[in-house]
């Protein structure tokens, strides 16, 4: 799902926890790194006013929804996104890295 418009548009390209963990497992198996962004309301407000911030977001490989407002906006657009706060992902992703020997 895309948020913003024009030069400040960014896309949530991972819609669920299952999809995120599969994408990370795949990257670990391929010995590929990744950058993960967790899009929240504060970020949505900053994107139109900060081209460098937008460029950084666009450089991320994986982008997930972080925060209920982003989930609500997706629902209004008839899209379903799991809300995946970055703070809730640290330990599970670290565990996955350990299990994968990364």
CSV table of N, CA and C in Angstrom, one decimal:
chain,number,residue,atom,x,y,z
A,1,UNK,N,0.8,-1.2,0.0
A,1,UNK,CA,0.0,0.0,0.0
A,1,UNK,C,0.9,1.2,0.0
A,2,UNK,N,0.5,2.2,-0.8
A,2,UNK,CA,1.3,3.5,-0.9
A,2,UNK,C,0.7,4.5,0.0
A,3,UNK,N,1.5,5.3,0.5
A,3,UNK,CA,1.2,6.5,1.3
A,3,UNK,C,1.9,7.7,0.8
A,4,UNK,N,1.2,8.9,0.8
A,4,UNK,CA,1.7,10.1,0.3
A,4,UNK,C,1.5,10.2,-1.2
A,5,UNK,N,2.1,11.2,-1.8
A,5,UNK,CA,1.9,11.4,-3.2
A,5,UNK,C,3.1,12.1,-3.7
A,6,UNK,N,3.3,12.0,-5.0
A,6,UNK,CA,4.4,12.7,-5.6
A,6,UNK,C,5.8,12.3,-5.1
A,7,UNK,N,6.6,13.2,-4.8
A,7,UNK,CA,8.0,13.0,-4.3
A,7,UNK,C,8.0,12.4,-2.9
A,8,UNK,N,6.9,12.5,-2.2
A,8,UNK,CA,7.0,12.0,-0.8
A,8,UNK,C,6.3,10.7,-0.7
A,9,UNK,N,5.9,10.0,-1.8
A,9,UNK,CA,5.2,8.7,-1.7
A,9,UNK,C,6.2,7.6,-1.3
A,10,UNK,N,5.7,6.8,-0.3
A,10,UNK,CA,6.4,5.6,0.1
A,10,UNK,C,5.4,4.5,0.1
A,11,UNK,N,5.9,3.3,0.1
A,11,UNK,CA,5.1,2.1,0.0
A,11,UNK,C,5.4,1.1,1.1
A,12,UNK,N,4.3,0.6,1.7
A,12,UNK,CA,4.5,-0.5,2.7
A,12,UNK,C,4.4,-1.7,1.8
A,13,UNK,N,5.6,-2.4,1.7
A,13,UNK,CA,5.7,-3.6,0.8
A,13,UNK,C,5.6,-4.9,1.5
A,14,UNK,N,5.4,-4.9,2.8
A,14,UNK,CA,5.3,-6.1,3.6
A,14,UNK,C,4.0,-5.9,4.5
A,15,UNK,N,3.0,-6.6,4.2
A,15,UNK,CA,1.6,-6.4,4.8
A,15,UNK,C,1.4,-7.2,6.1
A,16,UNK,N,2.2,-8.2,6.3
A,16,UNK,CA,1.8,-9.1,7.5
A,16,UNK,C,3.1,-9.5,8.2
A,17,UNK,N,2.9,-9.9,9.4
A,17,UNK,CA,4.0,-10.5,10.2
A,17,UNK,C,4.6,-11.7,9.5
A,18,UNK,N,3.7,-12.6,9.0
A,18,UNK,CA,4.1,-13.8,8.3
A,18,UNK,C,5.0,-13.4,7.1
A,19,UNK,N,4.6,-12.5,6.3
A,19,UNK,CA,5.3,-12.1,5.2
A,19,UNK,C,6.7,-11.5,5.5
A,20,UNK,N,6.7,-10.7,6.6
A,20,UNK,CA,8.0,-10.1,7.1
A,20,UNK,C,9.0,-11.2,7.5
A,21,UNK,N,8.5,-12.1,8.3
A,21,UNK,CA,9.4,-13.1,8.8
A,21,UNK,C,9.9,-14.1,7.6
A,22,UNK,N,9.0,-14.3,6.6
A,22,UNK,CA,9.5,-15.1,5.5
A,22,UNK,C,10.5,-14.3,4.7
A,23,UNK,N,10.3,-13.0,4.4
A,23,UNK,CA,11.2,-12.2,3.7
A,23,UNK,C,12.6,-12.2,4.4
A,24,UNK,N,12.6,-12.1,5.7
A,24,UNK,CA,13.8,-12.0,6.4
A,24,UNK,C,14.5,-13.4,6.4
A,25,UNK,N,13.8,-14.5,6.6
A,25,UNK,CA,14.3,-15.8,6.4
A,25,UNK,C,15.0,-16.0,5.1
A,26,UNK,N,14.3,-15.6,4.0
A,26,UNK,CA,14.8,-15.7,2.7
A,26,UNK,C,16.1,-15.0,2.5
A,27,UNK,N,16.2,-13.7,3.0
A,27,UNK,CA,17.4,-12.9,2.9
A,27,UNK,C,18.5,-13.6,3.7
A,28,UNK,N,18.2,-14.1,4.9
A,28,UNK,CA,19.2,-14.8,5.7
A,28,UNK,C,19.8,-16.0,4.9
A,29,UNK,N,18.8,-16.8,4.3
A,29,UNK,CA,19.2,-18.0,3.5
A,29,UNK,C,20.1,-17.6,2.3
A,30,UNK,N,19.8,-16.4,1.7
A,30,UNK,CA,20.6,-16.0,0.6
A,30,UNK,C,21.8,-15.2,1.0
A,31,UNK,N,22.0,-15.0,2.3
A,31,UNK,CA,23.2,-14.3,2.8
A,31,UNK,C,23.1,-12.8,2.3
A,32,UNK,N,21.9,-12.3,2.3
A,32,UNK,CA,21.7,-10.9,1.9
A,32,UNK,C,21.2,-10.1,3.1
A,33,UNK,N,21.7,-8.9,3.2
A,33,UNK,CA,21.3,-7.9,4.2
A,33,UNK,C,20.0,-7.3,3.8
A,34,UNK,N,19.5,-6.4,4.7
A,34,UNK,CA,18.3,-5.7,4.4
A,34,UNK,C,18.2,-4.5,5.4
A,35,UNK,N,17.4,-3.5,5.0
A,35,UNK,CA,17.0,-2.4,5.8
A,35,UNK,C,15.5,-2.4,6.0
A,36,UNK,N,15.1,-2.4,7.3
A,36,UNK,CA,13.7,-2.4,7.6
A,36,UNK,C,13.2,-1.1,8.2
A,37,UNK,N,12.1,-0.6,7.6
A,37,UNK,CA,11.5,0.7,8.1
A,37,UNK,C,10.2,0.4,8.7
A,38,UNK,N,9.8,1.1,9.7
A,38,UNK,CA,8.5,0.9,10.3
A,38,UNK,C,7.7,2.2,10.2
A,39,UNK,N,6.8,2.3,9.3
A,39,UNK,CA,6.1,3.5,8.9
A,39,UNK,C,5.1,3.8,10.0
A,40,UNK,N,5.2,5.0,10.6
A,40,UNK,CA,4.2,5.4,11.6
A,40,UNK,C,3.7,6.8,11.2
A,41,UNK,N,2.7,7.3,12.0
A,41,UNK,CA,2.1,8.6,11.7
A,41,UNK,C,3.1,9.8,11.7
A,42,UNK,N,4.0,9.8,12.6
A,42,UNK,CA,5.0,10.8,12.7
A,42,UNK,C,5.8,10.8,11.4
A,43,UNK,N,6.2,9.7,10.9
A,43,UNK,CA,6.9,9.6,9.6
A,43,UNK,C,6.1,10.1,8.5
A,44,UNK,N,4.8,9.8,8.4
A,44,UNK,CA,3.9,10.3,7.4
A,44,UNK,C,3.8,11.8,7.3
A,45,UNK,N,3.9,12.4,8.5
A,45,UNK,CA,3.9,13.9,8.6
A,45,UNK,C,5.2,14.5,8.1
A,46,UNK,N,6.3,13.8,8.4
A,46,UNK,CA,7.6,14.3,8.0
A,46,UNK,C,7.9,14.1,6.5
A,47,UNK,N,7.4,13.1,5.9
A,47,UNK,CA,7.7,12.8,4.5
A,47,UNK,C,7.6,13.9,3.5
A,48,UNK,N,6.5,14.7,3.5
A,48,UNK,CA,6.3,15.7,2.5
A,48,UNK,C,7.3,16.9,2.7
A,49,UNK,N,7.8,17.1,3.9
A,49,UNK,CA,8.6,18.2,4.2
A,49,UNK,C,10.1,18.0,4.3
A,50,UNK,N,10.5,16.7,4.1
A,50,UNK,CA,11.9,16.3,4.3
A,50,UNK,C,12.3,15.4,3.2
A,51,UNK,N,12.8,15.9,2.1
A,51,UNK,CA,13.2,15.0,1.0
A,51,UNK,C,14.3,14.0,1.3
A,52,UNK,N,15.2,14.3,2.2
A,52,UNK,CA,16.2,13.4,2.6
A,52,UNK,C,15.6,12.2,3.4
A,53,UNK,N,14.6,12.5,4.3
A,53,UNK,CA,13.9,11.5,5.0
A,53,UNK,C,13.2,10.6,4.1
A,54,UNK,N,12.5,11.2,3.1
A,54,UNK,CA,11.8,10.4,2.1
A,54,UNK,C,12.8,9.5,1.3
A,55,UNK,N,13.9,10.0,0.9
A,55,UNK,CA,14.9,9.2,0.2
A,55,UNK,C,15.4,8.1,1.0
A,56,UNK,N,15.6,8.3,2.3
A,56,UNK,CA,16.0,7.2,3.2
A,56,UNK,C,14.9,6.1,3.3
A,57,UNK,N,13.7,6.5,3.3
A,57,UNK,CA,12.6,5.6,3.4
A,57,UNK,C,12.6,4.7,2.1
A,58,UNK,N,12.7,5.4,1.0
A,58,UNK,CA,12.7,4.7,-0.3
A,58,UNK,C,13.8,3.7,-0.5
A,59,UNK,N,14.9,3.9,0.3
A,59,UNK,CA,16.1,3.1,0.2
A,59,UNK,C,15.9,1.8,1.0
A,60,UNK,N,14.9,1.7,1.8
A,60,UNK,CA,14.7,0.5,2.7
A,60,UNK,C,14.2,-0.6,1.8
A,61,UNK,N,14.6,-1.8,2.1
A,61,UNK,CA,14.2,-3.0,1.4
A,61,UNK,C,12.8,-3.4,1.8
A,62,UNK,N,12.5,-3.3,3.1
A,62,UNK,CA,11.3,-3.8,3.7
A,62,UNK,C,10.6,-2.7,4.5
A,63,UNK,N,9.4,-2.4,4.2
A,63,UNK,CA,8.6,-1.4,5.0
A,63,UNK,C,7.3,-2.0,5.5
A,64,UNK,N,7.1,-1.8,6.8
A,64,UNK,CA,5.9,-2.3,7.5
A,64,UNK,C,5.2,-1.2,8.1
A,65,UNK,N,3.9,-1.5,8.5
A,65,UNK,CA,3.1,-0.5,9.2
A,65,UNK,C,3.4,-0.5,10.7
A,66,UNK,N,3.7,0.6,11.3
A,66,UNK,CA,4.0,0.7,12.7
A,66,UNK,C,3.0,1.7,13.3
A,67,UNK,N,2.0,1.3,14.0
A,67,UNK,CA,1.1,2.2,14.6
A,67,UNK,C,-0.4,2.0,14.1
A,68,UNK,N,-1.3,2.2,15.0
A,68,UNK,CA,-2.7,2.0,14.7
A,68,UNK,C,-3.2,3.0,13.6
A,69,UNK,N,-2.7,4.3,13.7
A,69,UNK,CA,-3.2,5.2,12.7
A,69,UNK,C,-2.9,4.8,11.2
A,70,UNK,N,-1.7,4.2,11.0
A,70,UNK,CA,-1.4,3.7,9.7
A,70,UNK,C,-2.3,2.5,9.3
A,71,UNK,N,-2.6,1.7,10.3
A,71,UNK,CA,-3.5,0.6,10.1
A,71,UNK,C,-4.9,1.1,9.8
A,72,UNK,N,-5.4,2.1,10.5
A,72,UNK,CA,-6.7,2.7,10.2
A,72,UNK,C,-6.8,3.3,8.8
A,73,UNK,N,-5.7,4.0,8.4
A,73,UNK,CA,-5.7,4.6,7.1
A,73,UNK,C,-5.7,3.5,6.0
A,74,UNK,N,-5.0,2.4,6.2
A,74,UNK,CA,-5.1,1.3,5.3
A,74,UNK,C,-6.5,0.7,5.2
A,75,UNK,N,-7.1,0.6,6.4
A,75,UNK,CA,-8.5,0.0,6.4
A,75,UNK,C,-9.5,0.9,5.6
A,76,UNK,N,-9.3,2.2,5.8
A,76,UNK,CA,-10.1,3.2,5.0
A,76,UNK,C,-10.0,3.0,3.5
A,77,UNK,N,-8.8,2.6,3.1
A,77,UNK,CA,-8.5,2.3,1.7
A,77,UNK,C,-8.8,0.9,1.3
A,78,UNK,N,-9.5,0.2,2.2
A,78,UNK,CA,-9.9,-1.2,1.9
A,78,UNK,C,-8.7,-2.1,1.8
A,79,UNK,N,-7.6,-1.8,2.5
A,79,UNK,CA,-6.4,-2.6,2.6
A,79,UNK,C,-6.2,-3.2,4.0
A,80,UNK,N,-5.7,-4.4,4.1
A,80,UNK,CA,-5.4,-5.0,5.4
A,80,UNK,C,-3.9,-5.0,5.6
A,81,UNK,N,-3.5,-4.4,6.7
A,81,UNK,CA,-2.0,-4.5,7.1
A,81,UNK,C,-1.9,-4.9,8.5
A,82,UNK,N,-1.0,-5.7,8.9
A,82,UNK,CA,-0.7,-6.0,10.3
A,82,UNK,C,0.1,-4.8,10.8
A,83,UNK,N,-0.2,-4.4,12.0
A,83,UNK,CA,0.5,-3.3,12.6
A,83,UNK,C,1.7,-4.0,13.3
A,84,UNK,N,2.9,-3.6,12.9
A,84,UNK,CA,4.1,-4.3,13.4
A,84,UNK,C,5.1,-3.2,14.0
A,85,UNK,N,4.9,-2.8,15.2
A,85,UNK,CA,5.8,-1.9,15.9
A,85,UNK,C,7.2,-2.4,15.9
A,86,UNK,N,8.1,-1.5,15.5
A,86,UNK,CA,9.5,-1.9,15.6
A,86,UNK,C,10.0,-2.4,16.9
A,87,UNK,N,9.5,-1.8,18.0
A,87,UNK,CA,9.9,-2.3,19.3
A,87,UNK,C,9.5,-3.7,19.6
A,88,UNK,N,8.4,-4.2,18.9
A,88,UNK,CA,8.0,-5.5,19.1
A,88,UNK,C,8.7,-6.5,18.2
A,89,UNK,N,9.5,-6.0,17.3
A,89,UNK,CA,10.2,-6.9,16.3
A,89,UNK,C,11.6,-7.2,16.7
A,90,UNK,N,12.2,-6.4,17.6
A,90,UNK,CA,13.6,-6.5,17.9
A,90,UNK,C,14.0,-7.9,18.3
A,91,UNK,N,13.3,-8.4,19.4
A,91,UNK,CA,13.7,-9.7,19.9
A,91,UNK,C,13.3,-10.8,19.0
A,92,UNK,N,12.1,-10.8,18.4
A,92,UNK,CA,11.8,-11.9,17.4
A,92,UNK,C,12.7,-12.0,16.2
A,93,UNK,N,13.2,-10.8,15.7
A,93,UNK,CA,14.1,-10.8,14.6
A,93,UNK,C,15.5,-11.3,15.1
A,94,UNK,N,15.9,-10.9,16.3
A,94,UNK,CA,17.2,-11.4,16.8
A,94,UNK,C,17.1,-12.9,17.0
A,95,UNK,N,16.0,-13.4,17.5
A,95,UNK,CA,15.9,-14.9,17.6
A,95,UNK,C,15.9,-15.6,16.2
A,96,UNK,N,15.3,-15.0,15.3
A,96,UNK,CA,15.3,-15.6,13.9
A,96,UNK,C,16.8,-15.5,13.4
A,97,UNK,N,17.5,-14.5,13.6
A,97,UNK,CA,18.9,-14.4,13.2
A,97,UNK,C,19.7,-15.5,13.9
A,98,UNK,N,19.5,-15.7,15.1
A,98,UNK,CA,20.2,-16.7,15.9
A,98,UNK,C,19.9,-18.1,15.3
A,99,UNK,N,18.6,-18.3,15.1
A,99,UNK,CA,18.2,-19.6,14.6
A,99,UNK,C,18.8,-19.9,13.2
A,100,UNK,N,19.0,-18.8,12.4
A,100,UNK,CA,19.5,-18.9,11.1
A,100,UNK,C,21.0,-18.9,11.0
A,101,UNK,N,21.7,-18.7,12.2
A,101,UNK,CA,23.1,-18.7,12.2
A,101,UNK,C,23.7,-17.4,11.7
A,102,UNK,N,22.9,-16.3,11.7
A,102,UNK,CA,23.4,-15.1,11.2
A,102,UNK,C,23.9,-14.2,12.3
